[in-house]
Amino acid sequence: MSNVSNQIRASSSLIKRFKQRMTNPAALVQCRSFTTLEGHRPTIVHKRSLDILHDPWFNKGTAFSMTERDRLDLRGLLPPNVMSSEQQIQRFMADLKRLQVQARDGPSDPNALAKWRILNRLHDRNETMYFKSIYLLCSLDYESSMLAYKHKWHFLLSVPLWRPDYCSRHTDYELSPFYGQFKVLIANIEEYAPIVYTPTVGLACQNYSGLFRRPRGMYFSAEDRGEMMSMVYNWPAEQVDMIVVTDGSRILGLGDLGVQGIGITIGKLDLYVAAAGINPQRVLPVMIDVGTNNEKLLKDPLYLGLQEHRLDGDEYIAVIDEFMEAVFTRWPHVIVQFEDFQSKWAFKLLQRYRNAYRMFNDDVQGTAGVAIAGLLGAVRAQGRPMIDFPKQKIVVAGAGSAGIGVLNAARKTMARMLGNNESAFESAGRQFWVVDAKVRNVTYWPRILIMNLLSVLTRYCKTTVIDLESLVEAPRISFAYCSSTLNFKNVHGLITEQRENIDPQALPFARKVKEASHQGLWEGASLAEVVREVKPDVLLGLSAVGGLFSKEVLEALKGSTSTRPAIFAMSNPTKNAECTPEEAFSIVGDNIIFASGSPFKDVDLGNGHIGHCNQGNNMYLFPGIGLGTLLSGSRIISDGMLQAAAECLAAYMTEEEVLKGIIYPSTSRIRDITKEVAAAVVKEAIEEDLAEGYREMDARELRKLSQEEIEEYVMNNMWSPDYPTLVYKKD
Ligand SMILES: NC(=O)C1=CN([C@@H]2O[C@H](COP(=O)(O)OP(=O)(O)OC[C@H]3O[C@@H](n4cnc5c(N)ncnc54)[C@H](O)[C@@H]3O)[C@@H](O)[C@H]2O)C=CC1
Ligand SMILES: CC(=O)C(=O)O
Ligand SMILES: [Mg+2]
């Protein structure tokens, strides 16, 4: 696989197979229809919808015109941008060339994207096998995966060269001996989650326009306004249990990826199947393409999404409203998980729909639950009871949808422990210090200039050691913001009530200026300064800024008053983690608790001890929340159900484990933890009288179930990757 010519040579077997097929009469009949396609006479097809997309003879992929998409029930089954065949060839060649350069997502796994491709092809061919045989495939070492490329190159291309971009069912439909030899009985999720989920899924999204072969899921675009109610009927499955939807505006920590964000919905639903046992025929990944503000994608001729700026305001809401109405009309019992919406919309949409539909926002609510479980674990790891949680001092970096979700949930949990009244809520709020950074529109620039200068002066009056160079630099920068850009101001650091145009979501966590000043802090104090003064028990990052927990910040954390400071570097993917576990253990000390959003390896501390790296990711909760909601038949997803899920995860770890610094289970236990979380959600839905039952288990029957019976009920409803017996029946 060293260069393109080698790759093309390797695919010659594919061309040979095509020639062989051409000599057999059945193939020739099909060939005639191919000839008519070449000519300008129409070809009669007896298929519609996905059957066409899966037929290499008729499939044109992204080149189907809008009228053909309407005529053939294809609307919504393809990304919205119609491509010419020349563009398809260009896209294919660009992708082929890109493979010359090894894909990288950090030094840990240079072959990650290649593995993702292999898995994706298998997913397209054979779902059961995909979920079953993943284990060895993913644990292939470098040599074996190179070998795989060399000998089974057509699996990766999945495109016969004689008809570029038309995927071939015939060449890759069967499970090859390559996969056959790696047949294993149980999927090893620990190995495959990093490929189909974070971090590699991020890389896949970034390259999705190049990687796209067969469509998976549905696309609703701003162009489809007024059509969505009929479009949902283009999806072939009669029943859909779980939809994960994104508008691509904030994919992991990678920003606005537009239509390419559909990759994350596919990755999340893979976990629904693998962890929660949701039947893969009943999941639906959805992309709502309302444009993109990513300038690079707007200019990219090969981008598959709408090349216009994002819809905003009422127009945007109207599109999402129409989508929600359409899917709930066709599938009234579906559950919709909102994923990776920019915070501007995440909260508004959650408030808009949560009492009307079975929906939740994973980044806001799923992440909050996982963080609470981890924070309680960190208290236990200090050898203290969970009830001591309200005494923890917590510094949070990043007040976006995830950060605010965590802050709200943590504050409520503390308040409950303190007596669940107003004063408990007030005093809980004082345990948090929030640091954020935003670029804001500023209209009254002279006033801002004065405020900036004042804040710089305050800052240097408070600092004991004055760095002369930065003292000169800082006012100049402040002045530059105000004079050269006039309309923008970079607002950053500790949030206090002094902050201008503060986000309403962040307002409840703004520190009182007087209080801050008593602590030696001020509006806009840097993260390092906050950590130094507060000496927190926990430092939690949801900022999407890789390396934000710099050496200076980690050094400052050494002053923590905790016997066992905890660091949650939760941003994804790997390169966006606020720090690595190596940095954390080496700078702060061996005794810390460490968790990250994407997986890292444990750290050898060199003294016979291991620094445990926990994965603090919402994957431990969302599959169980979805499954529990489905099986309870709850009308909505209540705060109580989410809280029950979080508490279940927190209680899952044994005392022995938490004392070792293990606060989250290993991903290999995800199916078991998901079962327990789902059971907790079902139980809570019953207690809140929200459960309406599922299939033959009606609400009355549900209420009679004991704890063990609920768990058994959940387990019995989890799909397993076994081939069913197939029987043909005429329509
Ligand atoms: N581990 C997990 O389960 C989850 C992790 N995440 C990760 O969290 C990150 C943030 O996600 P969202 O909150 O949805 O995004 P967001 O864009 O809504 O929030 C990010 C926040 O960080 C702030 N920020 C930017 N630079 C900063 C700096 N230098 N210092 C302090 N704050 C800064 C931004 O102003 C913004 O408020 C992403 O990387 C995402 O992948 C999100 C959900 C779950
Ligand atoms: C894990 C997740 O949902 C995120 O990073 O956005
Ligand atoms: Mg997310």
PDB file of N, CA and C in Angstrom, residues 93-163:
ATOM      1  N   MET A  93     -11.115   9.979  -6.566  1.00  0.00           N
ATOM      2  CA  MET A  93      -9.671  10.029  -6.757  1.00  0.00           C
ATOM      3  C   MET A  93      -8.993  10.748  -5.584  1.00  0.00           C
ATOM      4  N   ALA A  94      -9.656  11.792  -5.098  1.00  0.00           N
ATOM      5  CA  ALA A  94      -9.080  12.529  -3.962  1.00  0.00           C
ATOM      6  C   ALA A  94      -8.971  11.614  -2.761  1.00  0.00           C
ATOM      7  N   ASP A  95      -9.984  10.783  -2.579  1.00  0.00           N
ATOM      8  CA  ASP A  95      -9.992   9.871  -1.446  1.00  0.00           C
ATOM      9  C   ASP A  95      -8.898   8.824  -1.596  1.00  0.00           C
ATOM     10  N   LEU A  96      -8.778   8.318  -2.820  1.00  0.00           N
ATOM     11  CA  LEU A  96      -7.762   7.305  -3.109  1.00  0.00           C
ATOM     12  C   LEU A  96      -6.380   7.868  -2.803  1.00  0.00           C
ATOM     13  N   LYS A  97      -6.150   9.099  -3.225  1.00  0.00           N
ATOM     14  CA  LYS A  97      -4.842   9.727  -3.008  1.00  0.00           C
ATOM     15  C   LYS A  97      -4.593   9.945  -1.524  1.00  0.00           C
ATOM     16  N   ARG A  98      -5.654  10.302  -0.834  1.00  0.00           N
ATOM     17  CA  ARG A  98      -5.491  10.586   0.591  1.00  0.00           C
ATOM     18  C   ARG A  98      -4.979   9.358   1.346  1.00  0.00           C
ATOM     19  N   LEU A  99      -5.303   8.182   0.799  1.00  0.00           N
ATOM     20  CA  LEU A  99      -4.876   6.960   1.475  1.00  0.00           C
ATOM     21  C   LEU A  99      -3.373   6.748   1.406  1.00  0.00           C
ATOM     22  N   GLN A 100      -2.738   7.461   0.461  1.00  0.00           N
ATOM     23  CA  GLN A 100      -1.282   7.351   0.386  1.00  0.00           C
ATOM     24  C   GLN A 100      -0.654   7.880   1.663  1.00  0.00           C
ATOM     25  N   VAL A 101      -1.260   8.940   2.155  1.00  0.00           N
ATOM     26  CA  VAL A 101      -0.754   9.529   3.390  1.00  0.00           C
ATOM     27  C   VAL A 101      -1.455   8.794   4.509  1.00  0.00           C
ATOM     28  N   GLN A 102      -0.708   8.251   5.411  1.00  0.00           N
ATOM     29  CA  GLN A 102      -1.353   7.502   6.481  1.00  0.00           C
ATOM     30  C   GLN A 102      -2.246   8.404   7.317  1.00  0.00           C
ATOM     31  N   ALA A 103      -3.454   7.904   7.550  1.00  0.00           N
ATOM     32  CA  ALA A 103      -4.372   8.667   8.383  1.00  0.00           C
ATOM     33  C   ALA A 103      -3.884   8.652   9.817  1.00  0.00           C
ATOM     34  N   ARG A 104      -3.980   9.785  10.471  1.00  0.00           N
ATOM     35  CA  ARG A 104      -3.495   9.844  11.848  1.00  0.00           C
ATOM     36  C   ARG A 104      -4.487  10.523  12.768  1.00  0.00           C
ATOM     37  N   ASP A 105      -4.685   9.925  13.906  1.00  0.00           N
ATOM     38  CA  ASP A 105      -5.401  10.653  14.959  1.00  0.00           C
ATOM     39  C   ASP A 105      -4.504  10.582  16.184  1.00  0.00           C
ATOM     40  N   GLY A 106      -3.397  11.246  16.065  1.00  0.00           N
ATOM     41  CA  GLY A 106      -2.435  11.195  17.159  1.00  0.00           C
ATOM     42  C   GLY A 106      -1.570   9.965  16.996  1.00  0.00           C
ATOM     43  N   PRO A 107      -0.496   9.920  17.721  1.00  0.00           N
ATOM     44  CA  PRO A 107       0.482   8.872  17.529  1.00  0.00           C
ATOM     45  C   PRO A 107       0.011   7.500  17.992  1.00  0.00           C
ATOM     46  N   SER A 108      -1.104   7.457  18.750  1.00  0.00           N
ATOM     47  CA  SER A 108      -1.482   6.179  19.340  1.00  0.00           C
ATOM     48  C   SER A 108      -1.954   5.166  18.303  1.00  0.00           C
ATOM     49  N   ASP A 109      -2.576   5.609  17.239  1.00  0.00           N
ATOM     50  CA  ASP A 109      -3.088   4.647  16.284  1.00  0.00           C
ATOM     51  C   ASP A 109      -3.099   5.193  14.861  1.00  0.00           C
ATOM     52  N   PRO A 110      -1.997   4.991  14.149  1.00  0.00           N
ATOM     53  CA  PRO A 110      -1.902   5.550  12.808  1.00  0.00           C
ATOM     54  C   PRO A 110      -2.884   4.907  11.828  1.00  0.00           C
ATOM     55  N   ASN A 111      -3.419   3.746  12.184  1.00  0.00           N
ATOM     56  CA  ASN A 111      -4.299   3.067  11.232  1.00  0.00           C
ATOM     57  C   ASN A 111      -5.770   3.216  11.543  1.00  0.00           C
ATOM     58  N   ALA A 112      -6.073   4.132  12.456  1.00  0.00           N
ATOM     59  CA  ALA A 112      -7.450   4.197  12.944  1.00  0.00           C
ATOM     60  C   ALA A 112      -8.466   4.411  11.820  1.00  0.00           C
ATOM     61  N   LEU A 113      -8.169   5.347  10.930  1.00  0.00           N
ATOM     62  CA  LEU A 113      -9.152   5.648   9.894  1.00  0.00           C
ATOM     63  C   LEU A 113      -9.288   4.473   8.927  1.00  0.00           C
ATOM     64  N   ALA A 114      -8.166   3.817   8.678  1.00  0.00           N
ATOM     65  CA  ALA A 114      -8.223   2.653   7.802  1.00  0.00           C
ATOM     66  C   ALA A 114      -9.104   1.573   8.424  1.00  0.00           C
ATOM     67  N   LYS A 115      -8.978   1.390   9.718  1.00  0.00           N
ATOM     68  CA  LYS A 115      -9.813   0.402  10.403  1.00  0.00           C
ATOM     69  C   LYS A 115     -11.278   0.808  10.316  1.00  0.00           C
ATOM     70  N   TRP A 116     -11.503   2.106  10.481  1.00  0.00           N
ATOM     71  CA  TRP A 116     -12.885   2.589  10.404  1.00  0.00           C
ATOM     72  C   TRP A 116     -13.502   2.238   9.048  1.00  0.00           C
ATOM     73  N   ARG A 117     -12.678   2.394   7.988  1.00  0.00           N
ATOM     74  CA  ARG A 117     -13.195   2.097   6.656  1.00  0.00           C
ATOM     75  C   ARG A 117     -13.549   0.624   6.524  1.00  0.00           C
ATOM     76  N   ILE A 118     -12.650  -0.227   7.005  1.00  0.00           N
ATOM     77  CA  ILE A 118     -12.904  -1.667   6.885  1.00  0.00           C
ATOM     78  C   ILE A 118     -14.209  -2.020   7.610  1.00  0.00           C
ATOM     79  N   LEU A 119     -14.343  -1.462   8.802  1.00  0.00           N
ATOM     80  CA  LEU A 119     -15.552  -1.742   9.583  1.00  0.00           C
ATOM     81  C   LEU A 119     -16.790  -1.207   8.884  1.00  0.00           C
ATOM     82  N   ASN A 120     -16.657  -0.033   8.304  1.00  0.00           N
ATOM     83  CA  ASN A 120     -17.797   0.583   7.642  1.00  0.00           C
ATOM     84  C   ASN A 120     -18.277  -0.263   6.472  1.00  0.00           C
ATOM     85  N   ARG A 121     -17.333  -0.824   5.741  1.00  0.00           N
ATOM     86  CA  ARG A 121     -17.706  -1.693   4.615  1.00  0.00           C
ATOM     87  C   ARG A 121     -18.463  -2.907   5.133  1.00  0.00           C
ATOM     88  N   LEU A 122     -17.955  -3.473   6.220  1.00  0.00           N
ATOM     89  CA  LEU A 122     -18.619  -4.658   6.776  1.00  0.00           C
ATOM     90  C   LEU A 122     -20.016  -4.283   7.267  1.00  0.00           C
ATOM     91  N   HIS A 123     -20.117  -3.115   7.868  1.00  0.00           N
ATOM     92  CA  HIS A 123     -21.414  -2.636   8.351  1.00  0.00           C
ATOM     93  C   HIS A 123     -22.404  -2.577   7.179  1.00  0.00           C
ATOM     94  N   ASP A 124     -21.944  -2.128   6.035  1.00  0.00           N
ATOM     95  CA  ASP A 124     -22.815  -2.029   4.864  1.00  0.00           C
ATOM     96  C   ASP A 124     -23.228  -3.390   4.334  1.00  0.00           C
ATOM     97  N   ARG A 125     -22.349  -4.365   4.491  1.00  0.00           N
ATOM     98  CA  ARG A 125     -22.631  -5.665   3.891  1.00  0.00           C
ATOM     99  C   ARG A 125     -23.440  -6.574   4.779  1.00  0.00           C
ATOM    100  N   ASN A 126     -23.121  -6.565   6.064  1.00  0.00           N
ATOM    101  CA  ASN A 126     -23.649  -7.607   6.918  1.00  0.00           C
ATOM    102  C   ASN A 126     -23.661  -7.111   8.359  1.00  0.00           C
ATOM    103  N   GLU A 127     -24.806  -6.619   8.797  1.00  0.00           N
ATOM    104  CA  GLU A 127     -24.866  -5.982  10.115  1.00  0.00           C
ATOM    105  C   GLU A 127     -24.605  -6.950  11.258  1.00  0.00           C
ATOM    106  N   THR A 128     -25.173  -8.135  11.121  1.00  0.00           N
ATOM    107  CA  THR A 128     -25.015  -9.092  12.215  1.00  0.00           C
ATOM    108  C   THR A 128     -23.541  -9.376  12.434  1.00  0.00           C
ATOM    109  N   MET A 129     -22.862  -9.600  11.300  1.00  0.00           N
ATOM    110  CA  MET A 129     -21.444  -9.932  11.401  1.00  0.00           C
ATOM    111  C   MET A 129     -20.649  -8.724  11.907  1.00  0.00           C
ATOM    112  N   TYR A 130     -21.096  -7.556  11.503  1.00  0.00           N
ATOM    113  CA  TYR A 130     -20.429  -6.327  11.934  1.00  0.00           C
ATOM    114  C   TYR A 130     -20.380  -6.264  13.454  1.00  0.00           C
ATOM    115  N   PHE A 131     -21.508  -6.512  14.073  1.00  0.00           N
ATOM    116  CA  PHE A 131     -21.551  -6.389  15.517  1.00  0.00           C
ATOM    117  C   PHE A 131     -20.919  -7.582  16.213  1.00  0.00           C
ATOM    118  N   LYS A 132     -20.741  -8.663  15.439  1.00  0.00           N
ATOM    119  CA  LYS A 132     -20.248  -9.877  16.064  1.00  0.00           C
ATOM    120  C   LYS A 132     -18.742 -10.069  15.896  1.00  0.00           C
ATOM    121  N   SER A 133     -18.255  -9.754  14.739  1.00  0.00           N
ATOM    122  CA  SER A 133     -16.886 -10.178  14.441  1.00  0.00           C
ATOM    123  C   SER A 133     -15.857  -9.076  14.571  1.00  0.00           C
ATOM    124  N   ILE A 134     -16.276  -7.988  15.156  1.00  0.00           N
ATOM    125  CA  ILE A 134     -15.433  -6.819  15.191  1.00  0.00           C
ATOM    126  C   ILE A 134     -14.131  -7.027  15.976  1.00  0.00           C
ATOM    127  N   TYR A 135     -14.161  -7.850  16.946  1.00  0.00           N
ATOM    128  CA  TYR A 135     -13.075  -7.934  17.917  1.00  0.00           C
ATOM    129  C   TYR A 135     -11.688  -8.086  17.297  1.00  0.00           C
ATOM    130  N   LEU A 136     -11.462  -9.187  16.582  1.00  0.00           N
ATOM    131  CA  LEU A 136     -10.104  -9.391  16.086  1.00  0.00           C
ATOM    132  C   LEU A 136      -9.749  -8.388  15.005  1.00  0.00           C
ATOM    133  N   LEU A 137     -10.775  -8.016  14.266  1.00  0.00           N
ATOM    134  CA  LEU A 137     -10.554  -7.038  13.224  1.00  0.00           C
ATOM    135  C   LEU A 137      -9.932  -5.769  13.798  1.00  0.00           C
ATOM    136  N   CYS A 138     -10.458  -5.390  14.928  1.00  0.00           N
ATOM    137  CA  CYS A 138      -9.991  -4.144  15.530  1.00  0.00           C
ATOM    138  C   CYS A 138      -8.672  -4.307  16.248  1.00  0.00           C
ATOM    139  N   SER A 139      -8.373  -5.521  16.635  1.00  0.00           N
ATOM    140  CA  SER A 139      -7.116  -5.682  17.348  1.00  0.00           C
ATOM    141  C   SER A 139      -6.001  -6.092  16.390  1.00  0.00           C
ATOM    142  N   LEU A 140      -6.269  -5.944  15.088  1.00  0.00           N
ATOM    143  CA  LEU A 140      -5.217  -6.224  14.117  1.00  0.00           C
ATOM    144  C   LEU A 140      -4.008  -5.346  14.387  1.00  0.00           C
ATOM    145  N   ASP A 141      -2.836  -5.936  14.286  1.00  0.00           N
ATOM    146  CA  ASP A 141      -1.663  -5.088  14.424  1.00  0.00           C
ATOM    147  C   ASP A 141      -1.378  -4.430  13.067  1.00  0.00           C
ATOM    148  N   TYR A 142      -0.380  -3.620  13.033  1.00  0.00           N
ATOM    149  CA  TYR A 142      -0.070  -2.846  11.839  1.00  0.00           C
ATOM    150  C   TYR A 142       0.163  -3.768  10.631  1.00  0.00           C
ATOM    151  N   GLU A 143       1.000  -4.813  10.849  1.00  0.00           N
ATOM    152  CA  GLU A 143       1.348  -5.707   9.751  1.00  0.00           C
ATOM    153  C   GLU A 143       0.101  -6.336   9.141  1.00  0.00           C
ATOM    154  N   SER A 144      -0.774  -6.851  10.012  1.00  0.00           N
ATOM    155  CA  SER A 144      -1.948  -7.558   9.501  1.00  0.00           C
ATOM    156  C   SER A 144      -2.868  -6.622   8.741  1.00  0.00           C
ATOM    157  N   SER A 145      -2.967  -5.381   9.214  1.00  0.00           N
ATOM    158  CA  SER A 145      -3.894  -4.512   8.492  1.00  0.00           C
ATOM    159  C   SER A 145      -3.313  -4.106   7.141  1.00  0.00           C
ATOM    160  N   MET A 146      -1.980  -4.029   7.076  1.00  0.00           N
ATOM    161  CA  MET A 146      -1.351  -3.755   5.781  1.00  0.00           C
ATOM    162  C   MET A 146      -1.623  -4.916   4.823  1.00  0.00           C
ATOM    163  N   LEU A 147      -1.529  -6.113   5.371  1.00  0.00           N
ATOM    164  CA  LEU A 147      -1.774  -7.312   4.588  1.00  0.00           C
ATOM    165  C   LEU A 147      -3.207  -7.311   4.075  1.00  0.00           C
ATOM    166  N   ALA A 148      -4.072  -6.879   4.952  1.00  0.00           N
ATOM    167  CA  ALA A 148      -5.489  -6.831   4.592  1.00  0.00           C
ATOM    168  C   ALA A 148      -5.707  -5.891   3.416  1.00  0.00           C
ATOM    169  N   TYR A 149      -5.046  -4.767   3.491  1.00  0.00           N
ATOM    170  CA  TYR A 149      -5.167  -3.811   2.390  1.00  0.00           C
ATOM    171  C   TYR A 149      -4.702  -4.425   1.080  1.00  0.00           C
ATOM    172  N   LYS A 150      -3.555  -5.099   1.186  1.00  0.00           N
ATOM    173  CA  LYS A 150      -2.911  -5.595  -0.002  1.00  0.00           C
ATOM    174  C   LYS A 150      -3.790  -6.637  -0.703  1.00  0.00           C
ATOM    175  N   HIS A 151      -4.300  -7.542   0.114  1.00  0.00           N
ATOM    176  CA  HIS A 151      -5.002  -8.663  -0.504  1.00  0.00           C
ATOM    177  C   HIS A 151      -6.482  -8.447  -0.704  1.00  0.00           C
ATOM    178  N   LYS A 152      -7.067  -7.574   0.050  1.00  0.00           N
ATOM    179  CA  LYS A 152      -8.522  -7.386  -0.074  1.00  0.00           C
ATOM    180  C   LYS A 152      -8.824  -5.932  -0.382  1.00  0.00           C
ATOM    181  N   TRP A 153      -8.076  -5.390  -1.267  1.00  0.00           N
ATOM    182  CA  TRP A 153      -8.190  -3.965  -1.514  1.00  0.00           C
ATOM    183  C   TRP A 153      -9.601  -3.543  -1.920  1.00  0.00           C
ATOM    184  N   HIS A 154     -10.290  -4.446  -2.667  1.00  0.00           N
ATOM    185  CA  HIS A 154     -11.618  -4.054  -3.145  1.00  0.00           C
ATOM    186  C   HIS A 154     -12.596  -3.836  -1.996  1.00  0.00           C
ATOM    187  N   PHE A 155     -12.297  -4.404  -0.829  1.00  0.00           N
ATOM    188  CA  PHE A 155     -13.172  -4.161   0.312  1.00  0.00           C
ATOM    189  C   PHE A 155     -13.153  -2.694   0.700  1.00  0.00           C
ATOM    190  N   LEU A 156     -11.941  -2.149   0.572  1.00  0.00           N
ATOM    191  CA  LEU A 156     -11.827  -0.746   0.954  1.00  0.00           C
ATOM    192  C   LEU A 156     -12.417   0.159  -0.109  1.00  0.00           C
ATOM    193  N   LEU A 157     -12.126  -0.177  -1.344  1.00  0.00           N
ATOM    194  CA  LEU A 157     -12.653   0.674  -2.409  1.00  0.00           C
ATOM    195  C   LEU A 157     -14.160   0.556  -2.477  1.00  0.00           C
ATOM    196  N   SER A 158     -14.605  -0.711  -2.414  1.00  0.00           N
ATOM    197  CA  SER A 158     -16.037  -0.988  -2.475  1.00  0.00           C
ATOM    198  C   SER A 158     -16.648  -0.387  -3.733  1.00  0.00           C
ATOM    199  N   VAL A 159     -15.814  -0.063  -4.700  1.00  0.00           N
ATOM    200  CA  VAL A 159     -16.285   0.599  -5.914  1.00  0.00           C
ATOM    201  C   VAL A 159     -15.576  -0.024  -7.107  1.00  0.00           C
ATOM    202  N   PRO A 160     -16.281  -0.675  -7.986  1.00  0.00           N
ATOM    203  CA  PRO A 160     -15.622  -1.218  -9.159  1.00  0.00           C
ATOM    204  C   PRO A 160     -15.099  -0.071 -10.013  1.00  0.00           C
ATOM    205  N   LEU A 161     -13.879  -0.207 -10.467  1.00  0.00           N
ATOM    206  CA  LEU A 161     -13.288   0.916 -11.202  1.00  0.00           C
ATOM    207  C   LEU A 161     -13.993   1.189 -12.516  1.00  0.00           C
ATOM    208  N   TRP A 162     -14.687   0.174 -13.046  1.00  0.00           N
ATOM    209  CA  TRP A 162     -15.357   0.411 -14.318  1.00  0.00           C
ATOM    210  C   TRP A 162     -16.593   1.277 -14.159  1.00  0.00           C
ATOM    211  N   ARG A 163     -17.007   1.506 -12.969  1.00  0.00           N
ATOM    212  CA  ARG A 163     -18.171   2.363 -12.783  1.00  0.00           C
ATOM    213  C   ARG A 163     -18.013   3.160 -11.497  1.00  0.00           C
TER     214      ARG A 163
END
